[in-house]
Every structure is written in C-alpha cells, then in structure tokens.
Amino acid sequence: MSDLPHLVGMVHLLPLPGAPGQRYSITEVISTAVQDARLLADAGFPALMIENYGDAPFFPDEVPPETIASMSVAVQAVAEATGLPTGVNVLRNDGLGALAVAAATGASLIRVNVLTGVMYTDQGVITGRAAEILRRRAVLCPSVEIWADVMVKHATPPPGTDPARLALDTLNRGGADALIVSGPGTGVRPDQAMMASISEAIPAGTRLVVGSGATPGNLDALCEVANTVIVGSAIKIGGEAANRVDPQRALDFVQRARSHGLLI
C-alpha cells in the first residue's frame, strides 16, 4: 500500500464550460472549488479528490477538450491553495483524460469508475480500458496511482458477476493500485457483506476504499473492512453532494475518522 492518505475529501466542481448546466464563469467555478478545498484543508482533511460532478449528463468515456482544460486549471488551483495531495476523477469514465490532468498538474492519483470489465449505466454500456490507461500512465506519469471502482455506483453489472472475482481481476489483470467499493448511488454506503467478501479475496495490505455513503455514524462498520475513505455528501450542507462544504460537518467527520486511524 502506498503512503497516500487514508482519508480523502471530495471537491465537486460546478458545471464546467460546455456542460448543459453551465451558468457560472470559469473564474467562479475555480473560486468555489478553492473555497471548498480550503474548508476541507482547515478541517484537517489530508487529501482531496476533484471531479466534474456538475457536468451531468455525462459522456460515457472521452470528454471534450474544454472539460480537460477546465479541470486542469481547477486541480492546479486547489493544489496551490491547499498544498495537499490531489486526485482526479473525470466523469463518467475518462481515465485517459484524468491521466492528462494528473500529468499536467502533478496530481497523485486518478479514480477510474470502470477500469476492467463491463457495466451497464445511464450512459450506456461502459467497457474498461485498462490496457490503454496503463500504457498511457507509463508514458505520462508513472507515479500516479490508479484507484479503480469495483461494482461502481449508478451502474448494474452483467448477470452473474462475482464482486470478489471482479476485484481480483481489477487488481491482477487491470493493474489497479487500489480498489473502491461504493453503494448503488451517490451518498449510499456499500453493502457490508459485499465489501467483506472483496476484502477476504484480495491480498492483505491492498488499499480498499469506501467510495460513497460514509458518515460519522457508520465509520465503525466501514472501517472493520476498509482502510481508506473518500467522503463527499456527508461533509456538505444538508448532506447533499451538490451543496457547498459545511465546515462543521467536515470537522466532525475528521474527528471521527481520526478515532478510526484514518489520519496518521
């Protein structure tokens, strides 16, 4: 397991240029991202993940160049404002684009929703592109980690998919550095039994990440299985992912996470 932090706070970007919901200037988008990032840093979050959450409806894989350009500016601004390690998630599943942003900004990791296998989503059928992503990483930014989802949220696997087998394939055949397990939707916790079966199947010491639904109240159960947490909804005003960061919620989460050894 790498020495990257075990607690990651989400910075959800407002709609970027070209997105259907765009109603802010790029200056406002960046300013909002930096403000939220600083609140998380002040609360004690040791790492951040930036994603184009406001860009729905999402492209299934490659996003337009204006999205990559905008995210690069945002990630760079957040990194400079906080000095924290950053991650990049280009929704819905543009792992190559995320690598481009990471290479340009010095980000530490990318999140790829479907690295291997197939998932049925509201963007259609998404097929993993691990072969391309791993080869591109070797050229652009070899030190960037790939955190890959298993049974990603807002998606349905093919009939008969075994989560534990998929997890092993994502590690061994897809080349993931960490595995992310989420619930069926944004803000929904993973199934405890599924997460436990994945944990039992993968090698000891593998980074297993909670990718959605973590709250101060359920960290006890989640940390029995997982060793890393990405949190978004629970640290936002009203517990809604689309809202701004709530400083008190963020502080409460960090305090709870510290008691579970997620901050070292």
Short mmCIF file of C-alpha atoms in Angstrom, two decimals, residues 5-231:
data_model
loop_
_atom_site.label_atom_id
_atom_site.label_comp_id
_atom_site.label_asym_id
_atom_site.label_seq_id
_atom_site.Cartn_x
_atom_site.Cartn_y
_atom_site.Cartn_z
CA PRO A 5 -3.51 9.45 2.99
CA HIS A 6 -6.37 7.21 4.06
CA LEU A 7 -8.98 9.98 4.16
CA VAL A 8 -9.94 11.91 1.02
CA GLY A 9 -12.42 14.79 0.83
CA MET A 10 -14.38 15.49 -2.33
CA VAL A 11 -14.32 18.79 -4.20
CA HIS A 12 -17.31 18.69 -6.55
CA LEU A 13 -16.89 21.18 -9.37
CA LEU A 14 -19.73 23.37 -10.59
CA PRO A 15 -20.76 22.79 -14.23
CA LEU A 16 -17.77 23.44 -16.46
CA PRO A 17 -17.71 25.27 -19.81
CA GLY A 18 -19.80 23.38 -22.33
CA ALA A 19 -21.89 21.48 -19.76
CA PRO A 20 -25.68 21.81 -20.08
CA GLY A 21 -25.97 23.22 -16.57
CA GLN A 22 -23.26 25.83 -17.01
CA ARG A 23 -24.27 29.19 -15.56
CA TYR A 24 -21.03 30.26 -13.90
CA SER A 25 -17.88 31.74 -15.34
CA ILE A 26 -14.75 29.63 -15.14
CA THR A 27 -13.47 32.15 -12.60
CA GLU A 28 -16.47 31.42 -10.37
CA VAL A 29 -16.03 27.67 -10.81
CA ILE A 30 -12.39 27.84 -9.75
CA SER A 31 -13.07 30.23 -6.88
CA THR A 32 -15.80 27.94 -5.48
CA ALA A 33 -13.55 24.89 -5.77
CA VAL A 34 -10.73 26.63 -3.95
CA GLN A 35 -13.02 27.86 -1.18
CA ASP A 36 -14.39 24.36 -0.59
CA ALA A 37 -10.90 22.87 -0.73
CA ARG A 38 -9.62 25.32 1.87
CA LEU A 39 -12.52 24.49 4.18
CA LEU A 40 -11.62 20.82 3.93
CA ALA A 41 -7.94 21.51 4.50
CA ASP A 42 -8.76 23.67 7.52
CA ALA A 43 -10.91 20.85 8.92
CA GLY A 44 -7.94 18.50 8.71
CA PHE A 45 -8.51 16.53 5.52
CA PRO A 46 -5.11 15.24 4.33
CA ALA A 47 -6.03 14.72 0.66
CA LEU A 48 -8.63 15.85 -1.87
CA MET A 49 -10.35 14.44 -4.94
CA ILE A 50 -11.63 16.78 -7.65
CA GLU A 51 -14.34 15.70 -10.07
CA ASN A 52 -16.62 17.31 -12.65
CA TYR A 53 -19.74 16.47 -10.66
CA GLY A 54 -21.78 19.30 -12.15
CA ASP A 55 -21.37 18.21 -15.77
CA ALA A 56 -24.32 15.79 -15.98
CA PRO A 57 -25.44 14.26 -18.24
CA PHE A 58 -22.02 12.68 -18.61
CA PHE A 59 -20.17 11.31 -21.59
CA PRO A 60 -19.50 7.57 -21.18
CA ASP A 61 -15.76 7.89 -21.72
CA GLU A 62 -13.88 10.65 -23.56
CA VAL A 63 -14.93 14.15 -22.54
CA PRO A 64 -14.44 17.28 -24.69
CA PRO A 65 -11.12 19.12 -24.59
CA GLU A 66 -12.70 22.09 -22.80
CA THR A 67 -13.51 19.79 -19.87
CA ILE A 68 -9.93 18.58 -19.58
CA ALA A 69 -8.63 22.14 -19.83
CA SER A 70 -11.05 23.39 -17.16
CA MET A 71 -10.32 20.52 -14.79
CA SER A 72 -6.59 21.05 -15.16
CA VAL A 73 -6.99 24.67 -14.10
CA ALA A 74 -9.20 23.65 -11.17
CA VAL A 75 -6.89 20.90 -9.91
CA GLN A 76 -3.88 23.17 -10.15
CA ALA A 77 -5.67 25.93 -8.25
CA VAL A 78 -6.78 23.56 -5.49
CA ALA A 79 -3.31 22.08 -5.15
CA GLU A 80 -1.68 25.50 -4.93
CA ALA A 81 -4.26 26.77 -2.42
CA THR A 82 -4.00 23.81 -0.04
CA GLY A 83 -0.68 22.07 -0.67
CA LEU A 84 -2.47 18.72 -0.27
CA PRO A 85 -2.19 15.61 -2.45
CA THR A 86 -4.95 15.64 -5.06
CA GLY A 87 -6.85 13.09 -7.08
CA VAL A 88 -8.75 13.44 -10.34
CA ASN A 89 -11.99 11.78 -11.43
CA VAL A 90 -13.22 12.70 -14.92
CA LEU A 91 -16.82 11.54 -15.10
CA ARG A 92 -18.16 9.33 -16.34
CA ASN A 93 -15.18 7.18 -17.14
CA ASP A 94 -12.44 9.14 -18.90
CA GLY A 95 -9.37 7.57 -17.35
CA LEU A 96 -7.14 8.80 -20.15
CA GLY A 97 -8.38 12.34 -19.61
CA ALA A 98 -7.78 12.03 -15.88
CA LEU A 99 -4.22 10.95 -16.57
CA ALA A 100 -3.75 14.01 -18.78
CA VAL A 101 -4.94 16.27 -15.97
CA ALA A 102 -2.71 14.49 -13.46
CA ALA A 103 0.32 14.74 -15.73
CA ALA A 104 -0.26 18.48 -16.20
CA THR A 105 -0.92 19.29 -12.55
CA GLY A 106 1.15 16.84 -10.53
CA ALA A 107 -1.90 15.10 -9.06
CA SER A 108 -1.15 11.95 -7.07
CA LEU A 109 -3.95 9.66 -8.20
CA ILE A 110 -6.88 9.18 -10.53
CA ARG A 111 -10.19 7.43 -9.94
CA VAL A 112 -11.49 5.24 -12.75
CA ASN A 113 -15.09 4.07 -12.41
CA VAL A 114 -14.75 1.11 -14.80
CA LEU A 115 -11.15 0.02 -15.32
CA THR A 116 -11.89 -3.58 -16.32
CA GLY A 117 -14.99 -5.49 -17.30
CA VAL A 118 -18.36 -4.08 -18.33
CA MET A 119 -21.04 -2.10 -16.51
CA TYR A 120 -24.49 -1.02 -17.68
CA THR A 121 -25.07 2.63 -16.86
CA ASP A 122 -27.28 5.59 -17.70
CA GLN A 123 -24.61 6.49 -20.27
CA GLY A 124 -24.98 3.05 -21.88
CA VAL A 125 -22.59 0.14 -21.76
CA ILE A 126 -19.19 1.16 -20.39
CA THR A 127 -16.23 -1.09 -21.07
CA GLY A 128 -12.97 -0.90 -19.16
CA ARG A 129 -9.90 0.41 -20.98
CA ALA A 130 -7.17 -0.78 -18.64
CA ALA A 131 -4.77 -1.64 -21.46
CA GLU A 132 -4.79 1.91 -22.80
CA ILE A 133 -4.76 3.59 -19.39
CA LEU A 134 -1.83 1.59 -18.01
CA ARG A 135 0.23 2.19 -21.14
CA ARG A 136 -0.55 5.91 -21.17
CA ARG A 137 0.35 6.21 -17.49
CA ALA A 138 3.75 4.61 -18.15
CA VAL A 139 4.49 7.36 -20.65
CA LEU A 140 2.93 10.40 -18.98
CA CYS A 141 3.05 9.98 -15.21
CA PRO A 142 4.28 6.61 -13.92
CA SER A 143 3.97 7.58 -10.26
CA VAL A 144 0.26 8.43 -10.43
CA GLU A 145 -1.88 5.80 -8.68
CA ILE A 146 -5.00 4.33 -10.25
CA TRP A 147 -7.85 3.83 -7.78
CA ALA A 148 -10.47 1.73 -9.56
CA ASP A 149 -14.07 1.03 -8.66
CA VAL A 150 -15.50 -2.45 -8.26
CA MET A 151 -19.29 -2.59 -8.81
CA VAL A 152 -19.34 1.18 -9.25
CA LYS A 153 -22.37 3.25 -8.19
CA HIS A 154 -25.06 4.27 -10.67
CA ALA A 155 -24.42 1.09 -12.64
CA THR A 156 -25.50 -2.52 -13.00
CA PRO A 157 -23.08 -5.39 -13.63
CA PRO A 158 -23.72 -8.18 -16.14
CA PRO A 159 -25.73 -11.10 -14.71
CA GLY A 160 -23.60 -13.50 -12.73
CA THR A 161 -20.83 -11.05 -11.91
CA ASP A 162 -18.94 -12.06 -8.78
CA PRO A 163 -17.70 -8.92 -6.96
CA ALA A 164 -14.74 -10.74 -5.41
CA ARG A 165 -13.64 -12.17 -8.76
CA LEU A 166 -14.05 -8.75 -10.39
CA ALA A 167 -11.95 -7.21 -7.62
CA LEU A 168 -9.13 -9.67 -8.20
CA ASP A 169 -9.26 -9.11 -11.97
CA THR A 170 -9.18 -5.34 -11.44
CA LEU A 171 -6.02 -5.75 -9.38
CA ASN A 172 -4.21 -8.51 -11.21
CA ARG A 173 -5.32 -8.03 -14.80
CA GLY A 174 -6.31 -4.36 -14.75
CA GLY A 175 -3.31 -3.10 -12.78
CA ALA A 176 -5.22 -1.04 -10.22
CA ASP A 177 -3.29 0.29 -7.24
CA ALA A 178 -6.39 0.45 -5.02
CA LEU A 179 -9.97 -0.79 -5.13
CA ILE A 180 -13.02 1.37 -4.46
CA VAL A 181 -16.36 -0.05 -3.32
CA SER A 182 -19.46 2.11 -3.29
CA GLY A 183 -23.20 1.80 -2.81
CA PRO A 184 -25.72 1.87 -5.65
CA GLY A 185 -25.84 5.67 -5.78
CA THR A 186 -24.23 8.90 -4.61
CA GLY A 187 -24.31 9.13 -0.84
CA VAL A 188 -25.29 5.48 -0.36
CA ARG A 189 -22.96 3.24 1.66
CA PRO A 190 -21.58 0.00 0.23
CA ASP A 191 -23.14 -3.33 1.05
CA GLN A 192 -21.22 -4.57 4.08
CA ALA A 193 -21.31 -8.22 3.05
CA MET A 194 -20.09 -7.47 -0.47
CA MET A 195 -17.29 -5.31 0.86
CA ALA A 196 -16.28 -8.05 3.29
CA SER A 197 -16.21 -10.67 0.54
CA ILE A 198 -13.94 -8.46 -1.54
CA SER A 199 -11.67 -7.80 1.44
CA GLU A 200 -11.32 -11.53 2.09
CA ALA A 201 -10.49 -12.24 -1.57
CA ILE A 202 -7.80 -9.63 -2.18
CA PRO A 203 -4.21 -9.76 -0.89
CA ALA A 204 -3.51 -8.47 2.59
CA GLY A 205 -2.34 -4.87 2.53
CA THR A 206 -4.37 -3.90 -0.53
CA ARG A 207 -5.92 -0.46 -0.23
CA LEU A 208 -9.70 -0.96 -0.05
CA VAL A 209 -11.56 2.32 -0.31
CA VAL A 210 -15.11 3.27 0.65
CA GLY A 211 -16.29 5.30 -2.33
CA SER A 212 -19.70 6.54 -1.20
CA GLY A 213 -22.01 6.80 1.77
CA ALA A 214 -19.51 7.16 4.60
CA THR A 215 -20.82 9.12 7.58
CA PRO A 216 -19.54 9.66 11.12
CA GLY A 217 -22.22 7.24 12.26
CA ASN A 218 -21.25 4.31 10.07
CA LEU A 219 -17.46 4.56 10.15
CA ASP A 220 -17.32 1.89 12.84
CA ALA A 221 -18.72 -0.73 10.48
CA LEU A 222 -17.00 0.50 7.33
CA CYS A 223 -13.56 0.60 8.93
CA GLU A 224 -13.92 -3.00 10.06
CA VAL A 225 -13.33 -3.87 6.39
CA ALA A 226 -11.95 -0.85 4.54
CA ASN A 227 -8.73 1.04 5.26
CA THR A 228 -9.42 4.22 3.25
CA VAL A 229 -12.45 6.50 2.88
CA ILE A 230 -13.47 9.01 0.22
CA VAL A 231 -16.25 11.25 1.51
#
